[in-house]
Short mmCIF file of C-alpha atoms and ligand atoms in Angstrom, two decimals:
data_model
loop_
_atom_site.label_atom_id
_atom_site.label_comp_id
_atom_site.label_asym_id
_atom_site.label_seq_id
_atom_site.Cartn_x
_atom_site.Cartn_y
_atom_site.Cartn_z
CA MET P 1132 56.67 81.95 52.15
CA ALA P 1133 60.38 81.23 53.20
CA LYS P 1134 60.50 77.55 55.37
CA TYR P 1135 62.67 78.89 58.37
CA GLY P 1136 63.45 82.30 59.64
CA PHE P 1137 66.62 82.62 61.34
CA ILE P 1138 66.82 85.33 64.67
CA GLY P 1139 70.12 86.05 65.88
CA LEU P 1140 73.51 85.14 64.46
CA GLY P 1141 75.36 85.51 67.46
CA ILE P 1142 78.76 82.12 68.62
CA MET P 1143 75.32 79.68 68.11
CA GLY P 1144 72.73 80.93 65.64
CA SER P 1145 75.22 81.66 63.09
CA ALA P 1146 76.04 77.70 62.84
CA MET P 1147 72.72 76.11 64.00
CA ALA P 1148 70.69 78.89 61.14
CA ALA P 1149 74.21 77.51 58.50
CA ASN P 1150 72.85 74.02 58.93
CA LEU P 1151 69.33 74.95 57.87
CA VAL P 1152 70.71 76.45 54.74
CA LYS P 1153 73.47 73.56 53.82
CA ALA P 1154 70.25 71.45 54.39
CA GLY P 1155 68.51 73.25 51.53
CA PHE P 1156 66.01 75.06 52.70
CA GLY P 1157 64.57 78.33 52.30
CA VAL P 1158 65.86 80.64 54.84
CA THR P 1159 65.10 83.91 55.82
CA VAL P 1160 67.58 85.98 58.87
CA TRP P 1161 68.42 88.12 60.82
CA ASN P 1162 70.06 90.21 63.23
CA ARG P 1163 70.70 93.02 64.96
CA THR P 1164 73.47 93.79 63.44
CA PRO P 1165 73.24 93.15 60.20
CA ALA P 1166 77.16 92.67 59.17
CA LYS P 1167 76.39 89.01 60.69
CA CYS P 1168 74.20 88.26 57.78
CA THR P 1169 76.80 88.21 55.24
CA PRO P 1170 78.11 84.74 55.51
CA LEU P 1171 74.59 83.45 55.85
CA VAL P 1172 73.85 85.49 52.70
CA GLU P 1173 76.79 83.75 50.58
CA LEU P 1174 75.43 80.65 52.25
CA GLY P 1175 72.24 80.96 50.50
CA ALA P 1176 69.15 82.54 52.53
CA SER P 1177 67.71 85.77 52.05
CA GLN P 1178 68.43 88.35 55.22
CA ALA P 1179 65.23 90.49 55.90
CA LYS P 1180 64.94 93.51 57.18
CA SER P 1181 63.48 93.64 60.95
CA PRO P 1182 62.34 90.71 63.37
CA ARG P 1183 58.65 91.52 61.98
CA GLU P 1184 59.44 90.36 58.28
CA VAL P 1185 61.11 87.13 59.35
CA ALA P 1186 57.50 86.06 61.39
CA THR P 1187 55.52 87.84 58.81
CA GLU P 1188 57.40 85.64 55.82
CA CYS P 1189 57.78 82.37 57.26
CA GLU P 1190 55.99 79.28 58.51
CA ILE P 1191 58.20 79.01 61.63
CA THR P 1192 60.84 81.26 63.00
CA PHE P 1193 63.61 80.43 65.44
CA ALA P 1194 65.49 83.18 68.00
CA ILE P 1195 68.33 82.39 69.55
CA LEU P 1196 69.62 85.53 71.41
CA ALA P 1197 71.86 86.62 74.44
CA ASP P 1198 69.30 86.52 76.78
CA PRO P 1199 66.02 87.88 78.39
CA THR P 1200 65.94 91.42 78.24
CA ALA P 1201 66.78 90.33 73.74
CA ALA P 1202 64.42 88.08 73.82
CA ARG P 1203 61.55 90.96 75.20
CA GLU P 1204 62.98 93.97 72.53
CA VAL P 1205 63.23 91.67 69.45
CA PHE P 1206 59.17 90.15 70.61
CA TYR P 1207 58.37 93.47 71.33
CA GLY P 1208 60.09 95.63 69.94
CA PRO P 1209 58.24 98.52 67.43
CA GLU P 1210 59.57 95.81 64.66
CA GLY P 1211 59.46 93.05 66.35
CA VAL P 1212 58.35 89.55 65.97
CA GLN P 1213 54.49 90.15 68.03
CA ALA P 1214 53.86 92.45 65.67
CA GLY P 1215 54.26 89.90 62.28
CA ILE P 1216 53.42 86.72 63.66
CA GLY P 1217 49.96 84.93 63.20
CA ASP P 1218 48.13 82.80 60.79
CA GLY P 1219 49.55 79.53 62.81
CA ARG P 1220 52.70 80.59 62.47
CA GLY P 1221 55.64 79.30 64.41
CA TYR P 1222 57.41 81.24 66.97
CA ILE P 1223 60.30 78.84 68.41
CA ASP P 1224 62.54 80.87 70.77
CA MET P 1225 65.58 79.33 72.00
CA SER P 1226 67.42 81.38 73.55
CA THR P 1227 68.47 80.51 77.09
CA VAL P 1228 65.39 82.97 79.67
CA ASP P 1229 63.88 82.41 82.45
CA SER P 1230 60.66 80.68 82.62
CA ASP P 1231 59.03 83.76 82.88
CA THR P 1232 60.04 85.39 79.98
CA SER P 1233 59.27 81.80 78.12
CA ALA P 1234 55.15 82.06 79.20
CA ALA P 1235 54.83 85.80 78.30
CA ILE P 1236 56.23 85.52 74.64
CA ALA P 1237 54.22 81.80 74.34
CA THR P 1238 51.18 83.46 75.88
CA ALA P 1239 51.51 86.99 73.52
CA VAL P 1240 52.29 84.80 70.37
CA GLU P 1241 49.30 82.54 71.46
CA ASP P 1242 46.93 85.86 71.65
CA ALA P 1243 48.27 86.97 67.86
CA GLY P 1244 47.29 83.26 66.25
CA GLY P 1245 50.61 81.76 65.68
CA LEU P 1246 52.04 78.51 67.37
CA PHE P 1247 55.05 79.01 70.32
CA LEU P 1248 57.70 76.57 71.46
CA GLU P 1249 60.62 77.59 73.68
CA ALA P 1250 64.03 75.59 72.63
CA PRO P 1251 66.68 75.87 74.57
CA VAL P 1252 69.60 74.25 73.47
CA SER P 1253 72.44 72.32 75.38
CA GLY P 1254 76.16 71.72 73.55
CA THR P 1255 77.81 75.55 72.91
CA LYS P 1256 79.83 76.26 69.58
CA LYS P 1257 81.08 73.08 68.04
CA PRO P 1258 78.13 71.10 68.61
CA ALA P 1259 76.46 73.74 67.12
CA GLU P 1260 78.38 73.44 64.02
CA ASP P 1261 77.96 69.86 64.06
CA GLY P 1262 74.75 69.57 64.71
CA THR P 1263 74.29 67.76 67.60
CA LEU P 1264 73.12 69.98 70.23
CA ILE P 1265 70.49 68.74 72.78
CA ILE P 1266 66.83 70.84 72.04
CA LEU P 1267 64.75 71.25 74.42
CA ALA P 1268 61.48 71.88 73.44
CA ALA P 1269 58.39 72.48 75.36
CA GLY P 1270 55.11 74.22 74.82
CA ASP P 1271 52.75 73.52 71.27
CA ARG P 1272 53.35 70.29 70.34
CA SER P 1273 52.23 70.16 67.28
CA LEU P 1274 54.40 72.84 66.39
CA TYR P 1275 57.16 70.29 67.77
CA ASP P 1276 56.44 68.03 64.75
CA GLN P 1277 56.30 70.73 61.81
CA ALA P 1278 59.88 72.05 63.70
CA VAL P 1279 61.20 68.23 63.70
CA PRO P 1280 62.79 68.35 59.80
CA ALA P 1281 64.64 71.14 61.24
CA PHE P 1282 65.94 70.05 65.21
CA GLU P 1283 67.46 67.43 62.95
CA LYS P 1284 69.97 69.20 60.94
CA MET P 1285 70.56 71.06 63.91
CA GLY P 1286 70.58 68.56 67.05
CA LYS P 1287 71.56 64.50 68.29
CA LEU P 1288 68.08 64.68 70.60
CA PHE P 1289 65.12 66.57 71.03
CA PRO P 1290 63.18 65.74 73.65
CA PHE P 1291 59.88 66.84 73.94
CA LEU P 1292 59.41 68.53 77.86
CA GLY P 1293 55.54 69.56 77.84
CA LYS P 1294 53.79 72.67 78.60
CA ALA P 1295 56.09 76.37 77.65
CA GLY P 1296 58.75 76.53 80.90
CA GLN P 1297 59.62 73.19 81.04
CA GLY P 1298 62.48 73.73 78.27
CA ALA P 1299 63.39 76.60 79.51
CA HIS P 1300 64.01 75.08 83.84
CA MET P 1301 65.36 72.06 82.70
CA LYS P 1302 67.81 74.37 80.79
CA LEU P 1303 68.65 76.01 83.78
CA VAL P 1304 69.76 72.62 85.33
CA VAL P 1305 72.31 71.82 83.12
CA ASN P 1306 73.87 75.38 83.02
CA MET P 1307 73.44 75.46 87.04
CA ILE P 1308 75.18 72.09 87.91
CA MET P 1309 77.70 73.19 84.92
CA GLY P 1310 78.80 76.78 86.27
CA GLY P 1311 79.34 74.65 89.85
CA MET P 1312 81.32 71.87 88.08
CA MET P 1313 83.56 74.99 86.41
CA THR P 1314 84.17 76.71 90.08
CA ALA P 1315 84.81 73.74 91.33
CA PHE P 1316 87.79 72.18 88.72
CA CYS P 1317 88.79 75.12 88.61
CA GLU P 1318 89.70 75.63 92.63
CA GLY P 1319 91.15 71.83 92.98
CA LEU P 1320 93.14 73.13 89.50
CA SER P 1321 94.26 75.45 91.09
CA LEU P 1322 95.12 74.10 94.69
CA GLY P 1323 96.42 71.50 93.35
CA GLN P 1324 98.41 73.63 91.20
CA LYS P 1325 99.89 75.85 93.86
CA SER P 1326 100.92 72.72 95.70
CA GLY P 1327 103.72 72.03 93.56
CA LEU P 1328 101.23 69.37 91.42
CA ASP P 1329 101.85 69.86 87.66
CA GLY P 1330 98.43 70.71 85.73
CA GLN P 1331 99.02 68.19 83.36
CA GLN P 1332 99.12 66.04 85.36
CA ILE P 1333 96.67 66.86 87.49
CA LEU P 1334 94.01 66.87 84.40
CA GLU P 1335 95.18 63.23 82.94
CA ILE P 1336 94.42 61.81 86.13
CA LEU P 1337 90.95 63.17 86.45
CA MET P 1338 89.90 62.51 82.61
CA ALA P 1339 91.75 58.50 83.84
CA GLY P 1340 88.49 58.41 87.06
CA ALA P 1341 85.57 58.79 87.58
CA LEU P 1342 85.40 62.27 87.36
CA ALA P 1343 85.69 62.28 83.94
CA ASN P 1344 83.73 64.17 81.52
CA PRO P 1345 83.98 66.13 77.93
CA MET P 1346 84.14 69.29 79.94
CA PHE P 1347 86.95 69.30 82.42
CA GLY P 1348 88.94 67.49 79.09
CA SER P 1349 88.17 70.69 76.74
CA LYS P 1350 88.42 73.42 79.35
CA GLY P 1351 91.20 72.21 81.15
CA THR P 1352 93.34 72.26 78.48
CA MET P 1353 92.04 76.50 77.57
CA ILE P 1354 93.30 76.57 81.72
CA LEU P 1355 96.44 74.98 81.20
CA GLN P 1356 97.47 76.82 77.99
CA GLN P 1357 95.13 79.85 78.98
CA GLU P 1358 94.04 81.09 75.85
CA PHE P 1359 90.18 81.43 76.68
CA ARG P 1360 88.52 81.88 73.14
CA THR P 1361 85.14 81.73 73.28
CA SER P 1362 82.87 79.59 73.30
CA PHE P 1363 80.82 80.11 75.93
CA PRO P 1364 80.23 83.22 76.61
CA LEU P 1365 81.63 83.97 80.62
CA LYS P 1366 78.56 86.79 81.15
CA HIS P 1367 76.10 84.06 79.17
CA MET P 1368 76.96 81.08 81.44
CA GLN P 1369 76.21 84.58 85.70
CA LYS P 1370 73.03 85.54 83.37
CA ASP P 1371 72.09 81.33 84.09
CA MET P 1372 73.59 80.49 87.27
CA ARG P 1373 71.18 84.66 87.97
CA LEU P 1374 68.53 82.94 86.50
CA ALA P 1375 68.92 79.39 88.15
CA ILE P 1376 69.03 80.49 91.58
CA ALA P 1377 65.80 83.16 90.98
CA LEU P 1378 64.21 79.94 90.09
CA GLY P 1379 66.02 78.84 93.81
CA ASP P 1380 64.14 81.83 95.57
CA GLN P 1381 60.69 81.27 93.76
CA LEU P 1382 60.27 77.53 94.65
CA GLY P 1383 61.87 77.81 97.78
CA GLN P 1384 64.77 75.05 97.24
CA PRO P 1385 68.78 75.99 98.33
CA LEU P 1386 71.02 76.64 95.81
CA ALA P 1387 74.08 77.15 97.96
CA SER P 1388 76.92 75.88 95.67
CA ALA P 1389 75.50 77.71 92.93
CA ALA P 1390 74.98 80.63 95.18
CA ALA P 1391 78.99 80.92 95.37
CA ALA P 1392 79.76 79.49 91.97
CA ASN P 1393 77.34 82.91 91.31
CA GLU P 1394 79.72 84.89 93.31
CA THR P 1395 83.08 83.65 91.75
CA PHE P 1396 81.61 84.18 88.09
CA LYS P 1397 80.63 87.86 88.95
CA ARG P 1398 83.38 88.25 90.01
CA ALA P 1399 85.29 87.26 87.00
CA ARG P 1400 82.85 89.62 85.19
CA ASN P 1401 83.43 92.44 87.35
CA LEU P 1402 87.19 91.73 86.35
CA GLY P 1403 86.72 92.05 82.65
CA PHE P 1404 86.26 88.63 81.13
CA SER P 1405 82.85 88.45 80.35
CA GLU P 1406 83.15 87.87 76.20
CA GLU P 1407 85.63 85.29 77.44
CA ASP P 1408 85.17 81.59 77.55
CA PHE P 1409 83.46 80.76 80.87
CA ALA P 1410 86.18 78.41 81.57
CA ALA P 1411 88.06 82.27 82.24
CA VAL P 1412 86.36 82.69 85.27
CA PHE P 1413 89.54 79.90 86.57
CA LYS P 1414 91.47 83.41 86.36
CA ALA P 1415 88.94 84.90 89.13
CA ILE P 1416 89.81 81.86 91.44
CA THR P 1417 93.79 81.03 90.85
P1 NAP X 2874 76.44 85.77 71.22
O1 NAP X 2874 77.24 85.22 70.30
O2 NAP X 2874 76.95 86.76 72.09
O3 NAP X 2874 74.80 86.35 70.19
C1 NAP X 2874 74.07 86.68 70.92
C2 NAP X 2874 73.10 87.52 70.11
O4 NAP X 2874 72.08 88.29 70.51
C3 NAP X 2874 73.87 88.56 68.67
O5 NAP X 2874 72.72 87.65 67.74
C4 NAP X 2874 72.94 89.42 69.21
O6 NAP X 2874 73.31 90.36 68.64
C5 NAP X 2874 71.82 89.49 69.97
N1 NAP X 2874 71.65 90.57 70.21
C6 NAP X 2874 72.02 90.88 72.00
N2 NAP X 2874 70.75 91.67 72.70
C7 NAP X 2874 70.29 92.10 71.61
C8 NAP X 2874 69.27 93.20 71.86
N3 NAP X 2874 68.78 93.81 72.15
N4 NAP X 2874 68.61 93.51 70.51
C9 NAP X 2874 68.69 91.82 69.44
N5 NAP X 2874 69.84 91.21 69.31
C10 NAP X 2874 70.39 91.03 70.65
O7 NAP X 2874 75.20 84.28 72.56
P2 NAP X 2874 75.90 82.87 71.77
O8 NAP X 2874 76.74 82.27 72.95
O9 NAP X 2874 75.21 82.14 70.78
O10 NAP X 2874 74.41 82.12 73.03
C11 NAP X 2874 73.03 82.69 72.38
C12 NAP X 2874 72.19 82.08 73.52
O11 NAP X 2874 72.35 80.92 73.48
C13 NAP X 2874 71.97 83.15 75.08
O12 NAP X 2874 70.44 82.80 75.50
C14 NAP X 2874 73.10 81.51 75.91
O13 NAP X 2874 73.48 81.79 77.35
C15 NAP X 2874 72.79 80.51 74.47
N6 NAP X 2874 73.58 79.00 75.25
C16 NAP X 2874 74.76 79.32 74.56
C17 NAP X 2874 75.51 78.49 74.31
C18 NAP X 2874 76.89 78.72 73.61
O14 NAP X 2874 78.32 78.01 73.96
N7 NAP X 2874 77.86 79.86 73.45
C19 NAP X 2874 75.47 77.49 74.26
C20 NAP X 2874 73.94 76.63 74.34
C21 NAP X 2874 73.16 77.88 74.75
P3 NAP X 2874 74.32 91.22 67.72
O15 NAP X 2874 75.20 90.37 66.85
O16 NAP X 2874 73.98 92.19 67.16
O17 NAP X 2874 75.41 91.69 68.77
#
């Protein structure tokens, strides 16, 4: 039986699965668009015909998919993970989804005799390549313990946060703050430039003071060069804002600035910037 399965070879999954293969683990991969499996197969992975086959053949199956719809389709679909999971095998969903999606999948995995962990990640394309993600795990503790050797190859920090749902909540908190920071940053940069300040100088001054952070550094450079090569797709950032705001609705938590930022990300999607990096929200602001 192959040690690990990996489903979803997008920007994040292809880099994360590659780190498992390079570490010498047996890895079986599946992706909706099969061509994305080829680089992994060239590295030494096996390619499965369906998510069901991956979950049947592997001790632990990881998935990192676009959104709740994708996570549900891959799990519940006719040739989905649900049809293959069981007998104490593990399913670890690393997609950023709402906690209801995660809880529904957790129950279905457990009903089938499998183990479930949610483990959304913080960090983008480069940390995924470098194996330095922050992995926000919650769910079955014994599966977490079994997965540590894989987490060590994909992440630099992998806290266990408790019952399924808490990983999803933590991830939404992180990204909601990030989305709000990004729109505030873009507004400031745009205001400064329109008032006659030099963009590079604005960035240098911000990065020298208490507001300095790696996101302003890397995304600020992208914005000044007007080069939005995708590391974290804008459509996924807007999805995360939407999910965080829905959680705020459920819990009665006012999220005034996040709601305003979400509107700006929606405008950016409508302007056609969905597939660009989320820093392209600047173009909807300036
Ligand atoms: P991505 O490049 O857009 O990849 C999305 C993956 O989901 C692809 O493998 C895609 O398959 C698959 N997919 C989409 N809809 C599907 C469906 N209906 N059925 C089956 N597969 C489907 O996204 P990503 O950037 O890797 O992000 C993946 C997840 O990680 C998202 O939840 C995102 O919010 C989260 N995340 C991303 C980053 C980042 O910086 N990129 C950072 C942290 C967390 P195809 O190849 O066939 O389209």
